[in-house]
Tab-separated table of C-alpha atoms and ligand atoms in Angstrom:
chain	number	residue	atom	x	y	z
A	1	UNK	CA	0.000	0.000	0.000
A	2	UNK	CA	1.321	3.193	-0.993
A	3	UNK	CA	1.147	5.799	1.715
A	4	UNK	CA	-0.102	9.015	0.690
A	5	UNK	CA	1.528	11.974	3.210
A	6	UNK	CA	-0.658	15.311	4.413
A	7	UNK	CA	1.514	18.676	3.938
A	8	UNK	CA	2.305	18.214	7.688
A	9	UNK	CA	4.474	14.660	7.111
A	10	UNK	CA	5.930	16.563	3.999
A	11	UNK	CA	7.116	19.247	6.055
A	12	UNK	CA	8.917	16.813	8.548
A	13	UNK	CA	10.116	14.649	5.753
A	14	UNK	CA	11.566	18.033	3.851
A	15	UNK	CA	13.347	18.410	7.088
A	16	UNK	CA	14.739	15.506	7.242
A	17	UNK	CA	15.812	15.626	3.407
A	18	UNK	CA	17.163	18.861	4.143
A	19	UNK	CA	20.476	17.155	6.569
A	20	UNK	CA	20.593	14.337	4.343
A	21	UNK	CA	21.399	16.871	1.530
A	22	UNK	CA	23.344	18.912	3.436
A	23	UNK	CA	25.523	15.607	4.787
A	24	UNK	CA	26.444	14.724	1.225
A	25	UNK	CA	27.243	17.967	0.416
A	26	UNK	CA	29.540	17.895	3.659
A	27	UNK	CA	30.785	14.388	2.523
A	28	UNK	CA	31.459	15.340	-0.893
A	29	UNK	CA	33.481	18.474	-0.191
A	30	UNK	CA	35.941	15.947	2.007
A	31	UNK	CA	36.247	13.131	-0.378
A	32	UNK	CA	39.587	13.658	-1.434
A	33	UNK	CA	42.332	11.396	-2.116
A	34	UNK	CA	44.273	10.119	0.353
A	35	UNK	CA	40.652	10.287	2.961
A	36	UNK	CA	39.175	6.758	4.242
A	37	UNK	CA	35.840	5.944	3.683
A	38	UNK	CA	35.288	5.693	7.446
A	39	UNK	CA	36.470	9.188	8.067
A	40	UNK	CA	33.941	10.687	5.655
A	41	UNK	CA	31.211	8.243	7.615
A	42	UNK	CA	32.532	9.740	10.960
A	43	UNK	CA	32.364	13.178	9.519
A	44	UNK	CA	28.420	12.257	8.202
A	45	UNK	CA	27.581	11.241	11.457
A	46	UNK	CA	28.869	13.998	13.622
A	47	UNK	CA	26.601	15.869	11.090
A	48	UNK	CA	23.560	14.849	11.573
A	49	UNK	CA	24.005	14.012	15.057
A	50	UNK	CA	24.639	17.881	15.808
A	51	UNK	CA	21.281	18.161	14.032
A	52	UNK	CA	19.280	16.212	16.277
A	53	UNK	CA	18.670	13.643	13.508
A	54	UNK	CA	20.033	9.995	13.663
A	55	UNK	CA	21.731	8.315	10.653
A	56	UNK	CA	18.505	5.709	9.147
A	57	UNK	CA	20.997	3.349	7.502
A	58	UNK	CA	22.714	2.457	10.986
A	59	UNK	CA	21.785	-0.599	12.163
A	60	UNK	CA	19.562	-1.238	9.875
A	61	UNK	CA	18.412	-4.978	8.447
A	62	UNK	CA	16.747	-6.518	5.716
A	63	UNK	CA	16.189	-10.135	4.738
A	64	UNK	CA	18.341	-11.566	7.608
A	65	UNK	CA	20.965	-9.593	6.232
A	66	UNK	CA	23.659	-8.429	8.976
A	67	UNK	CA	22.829	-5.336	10.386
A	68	UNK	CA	24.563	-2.186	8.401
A	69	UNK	CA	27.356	-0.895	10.402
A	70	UNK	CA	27.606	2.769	9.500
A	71	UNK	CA	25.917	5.866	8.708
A	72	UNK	CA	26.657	6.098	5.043
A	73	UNK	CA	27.406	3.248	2.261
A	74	UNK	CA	30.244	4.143	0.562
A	75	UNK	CA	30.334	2.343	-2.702
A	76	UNK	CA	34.255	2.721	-5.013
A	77	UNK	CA	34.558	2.168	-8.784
A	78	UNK	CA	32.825	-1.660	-8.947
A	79	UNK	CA	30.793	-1.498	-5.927
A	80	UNK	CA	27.448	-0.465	-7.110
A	81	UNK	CA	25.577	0.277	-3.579
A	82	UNK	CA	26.161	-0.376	0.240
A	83	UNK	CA	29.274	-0.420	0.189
A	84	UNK	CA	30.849	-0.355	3.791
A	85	UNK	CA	33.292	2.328	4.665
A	86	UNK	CA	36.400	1.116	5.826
A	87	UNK	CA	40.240	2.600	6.818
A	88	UNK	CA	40.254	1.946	2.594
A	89	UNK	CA	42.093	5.138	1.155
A	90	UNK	CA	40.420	6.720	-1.698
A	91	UNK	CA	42.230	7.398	-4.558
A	92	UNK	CA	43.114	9.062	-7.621
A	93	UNK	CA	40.874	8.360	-10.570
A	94	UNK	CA	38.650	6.660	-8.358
A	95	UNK	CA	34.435	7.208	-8.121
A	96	UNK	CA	32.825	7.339	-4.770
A	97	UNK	CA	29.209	6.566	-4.667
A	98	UNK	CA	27.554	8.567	-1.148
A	99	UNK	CA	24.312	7.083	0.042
A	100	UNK	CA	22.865	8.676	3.327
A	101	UNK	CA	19.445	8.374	5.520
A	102	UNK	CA	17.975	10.234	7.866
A	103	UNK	CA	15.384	10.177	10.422
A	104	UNK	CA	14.358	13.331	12.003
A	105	UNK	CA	11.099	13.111	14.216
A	106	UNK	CA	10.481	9.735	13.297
A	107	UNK	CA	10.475	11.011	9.264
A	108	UNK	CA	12.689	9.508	6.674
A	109	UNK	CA	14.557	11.201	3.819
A	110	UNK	CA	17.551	9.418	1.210
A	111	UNK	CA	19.424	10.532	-1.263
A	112	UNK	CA	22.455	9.582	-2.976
A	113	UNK	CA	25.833	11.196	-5.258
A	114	UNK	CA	28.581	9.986	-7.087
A	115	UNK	CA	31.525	12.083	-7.131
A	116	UNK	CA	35.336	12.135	-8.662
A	117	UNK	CA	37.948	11.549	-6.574
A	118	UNK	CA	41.264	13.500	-8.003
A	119	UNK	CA	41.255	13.708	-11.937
A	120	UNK	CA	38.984	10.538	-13.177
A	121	UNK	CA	39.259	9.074	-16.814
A	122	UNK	CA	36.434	10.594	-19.553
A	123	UNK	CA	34.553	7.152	-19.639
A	124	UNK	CA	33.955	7.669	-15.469
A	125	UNK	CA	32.658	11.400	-15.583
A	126	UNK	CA	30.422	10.283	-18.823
A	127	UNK	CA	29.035	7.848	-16.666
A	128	UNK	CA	28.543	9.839	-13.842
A	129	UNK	CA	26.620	12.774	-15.948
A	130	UNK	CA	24.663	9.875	-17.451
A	131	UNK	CA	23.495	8.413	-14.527
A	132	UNK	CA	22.705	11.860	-12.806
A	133	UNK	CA	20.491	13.141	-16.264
A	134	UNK	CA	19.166	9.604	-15.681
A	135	UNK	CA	17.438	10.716	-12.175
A	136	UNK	CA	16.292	14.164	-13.009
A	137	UNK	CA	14.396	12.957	-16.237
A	138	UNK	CA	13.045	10.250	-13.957
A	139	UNK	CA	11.490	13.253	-11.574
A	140	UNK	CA	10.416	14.834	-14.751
A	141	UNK	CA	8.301	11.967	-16.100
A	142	UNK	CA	6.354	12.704	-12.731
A	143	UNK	CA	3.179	14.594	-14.130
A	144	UNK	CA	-0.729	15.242	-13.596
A	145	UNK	CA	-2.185	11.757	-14.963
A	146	UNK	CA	1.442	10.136	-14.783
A	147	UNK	CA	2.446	6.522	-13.935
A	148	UNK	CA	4.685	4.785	-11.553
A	149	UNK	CA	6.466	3.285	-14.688
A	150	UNK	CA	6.613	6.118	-16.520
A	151	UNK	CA	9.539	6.912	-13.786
A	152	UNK	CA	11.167	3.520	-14.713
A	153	UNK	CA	11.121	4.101	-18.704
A	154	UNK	CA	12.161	7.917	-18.606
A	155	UNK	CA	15.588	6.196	-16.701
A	156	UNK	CA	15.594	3.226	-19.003
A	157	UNK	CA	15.403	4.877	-22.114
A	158	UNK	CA	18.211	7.516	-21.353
A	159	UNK	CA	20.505	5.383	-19.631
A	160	UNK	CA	20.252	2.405	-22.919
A	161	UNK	CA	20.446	5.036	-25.492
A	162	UNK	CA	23.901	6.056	-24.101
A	163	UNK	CA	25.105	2.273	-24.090
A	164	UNK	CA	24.653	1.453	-20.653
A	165	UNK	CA	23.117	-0.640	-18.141
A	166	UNK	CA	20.240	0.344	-15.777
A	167	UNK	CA	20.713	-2.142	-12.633
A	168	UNK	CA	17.838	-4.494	-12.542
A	169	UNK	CA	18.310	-6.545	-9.148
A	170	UNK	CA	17.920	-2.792	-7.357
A	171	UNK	CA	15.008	-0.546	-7.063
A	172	UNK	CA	14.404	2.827	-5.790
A	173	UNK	CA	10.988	2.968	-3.272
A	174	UNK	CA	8.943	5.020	-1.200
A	175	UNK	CA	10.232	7.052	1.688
A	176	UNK	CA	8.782	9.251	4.567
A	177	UNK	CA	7.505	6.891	7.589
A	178	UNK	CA	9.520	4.310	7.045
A	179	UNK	CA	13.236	4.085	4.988
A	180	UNK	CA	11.594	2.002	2.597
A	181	UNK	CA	8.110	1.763	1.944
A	182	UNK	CA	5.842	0.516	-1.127
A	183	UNK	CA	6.419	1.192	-4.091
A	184	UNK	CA	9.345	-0.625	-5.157
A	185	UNK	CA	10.249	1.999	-8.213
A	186	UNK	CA	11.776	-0.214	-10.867
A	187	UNK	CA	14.571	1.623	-12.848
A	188	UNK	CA	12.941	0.080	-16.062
A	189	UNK	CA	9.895	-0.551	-17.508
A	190	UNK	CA	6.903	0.399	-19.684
A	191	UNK	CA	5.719	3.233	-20.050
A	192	UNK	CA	1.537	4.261	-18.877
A	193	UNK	CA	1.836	1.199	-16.125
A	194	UNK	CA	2.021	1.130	-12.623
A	195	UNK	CA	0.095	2.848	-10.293
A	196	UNK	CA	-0.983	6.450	-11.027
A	197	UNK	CA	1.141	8.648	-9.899
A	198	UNK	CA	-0.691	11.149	-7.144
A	199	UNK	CA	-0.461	14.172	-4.453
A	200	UNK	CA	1.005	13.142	-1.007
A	201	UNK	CA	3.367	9.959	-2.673
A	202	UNK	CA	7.374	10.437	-0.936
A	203	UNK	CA	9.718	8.744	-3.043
A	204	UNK	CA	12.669	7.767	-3.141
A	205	UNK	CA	13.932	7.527	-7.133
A	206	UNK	CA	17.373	6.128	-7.137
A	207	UNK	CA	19.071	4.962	-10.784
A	208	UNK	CA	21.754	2.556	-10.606
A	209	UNK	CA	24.098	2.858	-13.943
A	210	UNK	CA	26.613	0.199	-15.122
A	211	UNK	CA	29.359	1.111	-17.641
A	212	UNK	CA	29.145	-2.496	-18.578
A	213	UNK	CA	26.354	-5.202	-17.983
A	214	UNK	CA	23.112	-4.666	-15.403
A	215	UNK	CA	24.356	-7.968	-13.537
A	216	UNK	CA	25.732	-7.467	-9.667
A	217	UNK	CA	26.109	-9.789	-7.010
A	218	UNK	CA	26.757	-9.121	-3.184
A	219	UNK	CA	29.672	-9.402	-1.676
A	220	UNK	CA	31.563	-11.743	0.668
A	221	UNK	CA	30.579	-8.734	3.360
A	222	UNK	CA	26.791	-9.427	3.107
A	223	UNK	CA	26.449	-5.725	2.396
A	224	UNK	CA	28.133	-4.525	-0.681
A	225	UNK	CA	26.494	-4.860	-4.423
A	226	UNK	CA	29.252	-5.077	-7.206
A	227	UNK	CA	28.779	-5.187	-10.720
A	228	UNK	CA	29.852	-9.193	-11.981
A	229	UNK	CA	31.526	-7.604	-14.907
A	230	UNK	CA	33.755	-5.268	-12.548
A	231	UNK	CA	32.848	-2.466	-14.469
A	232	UNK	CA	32.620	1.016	-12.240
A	233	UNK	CA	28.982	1.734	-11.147
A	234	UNK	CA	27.773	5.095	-10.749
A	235	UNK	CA	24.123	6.347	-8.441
A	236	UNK	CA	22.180	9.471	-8.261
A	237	UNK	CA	19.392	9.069	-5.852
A	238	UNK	CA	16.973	12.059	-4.632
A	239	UNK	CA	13.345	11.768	-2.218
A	240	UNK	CA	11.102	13.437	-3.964
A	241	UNK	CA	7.254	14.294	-3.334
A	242	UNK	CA	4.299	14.758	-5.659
A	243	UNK	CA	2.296	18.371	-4.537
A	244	UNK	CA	-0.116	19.350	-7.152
A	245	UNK	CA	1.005	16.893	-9.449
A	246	UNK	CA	4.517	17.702	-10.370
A	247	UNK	CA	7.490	16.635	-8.111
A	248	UNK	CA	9.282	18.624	-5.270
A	249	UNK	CA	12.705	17.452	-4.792
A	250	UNK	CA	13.345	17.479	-1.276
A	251	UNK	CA	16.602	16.478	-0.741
A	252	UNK	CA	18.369	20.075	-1.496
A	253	UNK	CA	19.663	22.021	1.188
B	301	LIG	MG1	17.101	4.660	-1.283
């Protein structure tokens, strides 16, 4: 069941989008070569703990999966999503995927960026803008009379007509009571199916981009998606909501 928010929940859940987008921001400005990937989480945390918010990732479980150990996933080159952060040095020519979550006042917001670490080859920052272009046509497929699906194609189409691979095994969802909530957002599909798109829906539209095939597998860590060809991975992910029929991105600070 898809649960359909009054401006009140929107207003928490924009608040809560609000750190997460000001976290990555905050993440990305420190993600620098020669930086671990648990010293950006530490710095994420201290964040949005000195915001009265608490890190939604931490902790949390799914499918008798481990519990995730750490505020954000921080997902290199191959590793598509959840990645762990670790005393791992980034560096040079290196992509670092960002995912954070955030609960403020018992309201969730999620949002996600890929960004270059030192100078990165042409094929990496193609991939990058793909996969970002990828999410904002997604949030512009979101119209009076729209469909759930029309989401998934808008990414689909973009991402294939470039030559790469939407990630198939993933899915982006709803968000605002819960971290994840119904609907699972596929990021492909046909267009004019789905559910119809309508005021008070919070999600959570996430594209996951290959530079080679859409096939991952998790690793040995329980946690981290990598692609099977070992091709870099790049994801854009904003929560979004639908108010008068067109969608307000929430997660901008
Ligand atoms: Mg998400």
């Amino acid at each position: 069941m898809i649960l359909i928010k009054s401006k009140k929940d929107i207003d928490y859940i924009r608040e809560s989008c609000k750190i997460v987008a000001e976290t990555l921001q905050l993440v990305k400005a420190h993600a620098k070569v020669g930086i671990s990937t648990a010293e950006l989480d530490k710095i994420a945390e201290d964040y949005i703990l000195s915001n009265n918010a608490y890190p939604a990732f931490k902790g949390y479980s799914q499918g008798g999966s481990p519990a995730f150990p750490a505020t954000i996933c921080a997902s290199v080159d191959n590793e598509v999503v959840h990645g762990i952060p670790s005393e791992r040095m980034l560096k040079d020519g290196e992509i670092l995927s960002i995912d954070i979550g955030v609960v403020k006042n018992k309201y969730y917001g999620d949002a996600a960026i890929t960004t270059a670490i030192g100078k990165i080859s042409i094929d990496k920052q193609k991939l990058m803008d793909v996969t970002e272009k990828s999410l904002y046509l997604g949030i512009e497929a979101v119209k009076p009379g729209a469909r759930l699906h029309d989401i998934s194609y808008a990414i689909q189409e973009y991402v294939e007509s470039n030559g790469y691979s939407i990630v198939r095994d993933l899915c982006g969802h709803g968000v605002g009571k819960h971290l994840h909530e119904d609907p699972q957002i596929p990021n492909y599909g046909k267009k004019n199916s789905g559910p119809l798109l309508k005021d008070g829906m919070t999600l959570a539209i996430e594209p996951m981009v290959n530079l080679g095939k859409y096939n991952v597998k998790v690793a040995a860590d329980d946690w981290t998606v990598v692609t099977k060809d070992n091709t870099p991975s790049a994801h854009f992910e904003h929560t979004i909501a639908i108010i008068n029929g067109k969608a307000e991105i929430l997660t901008v600070s």
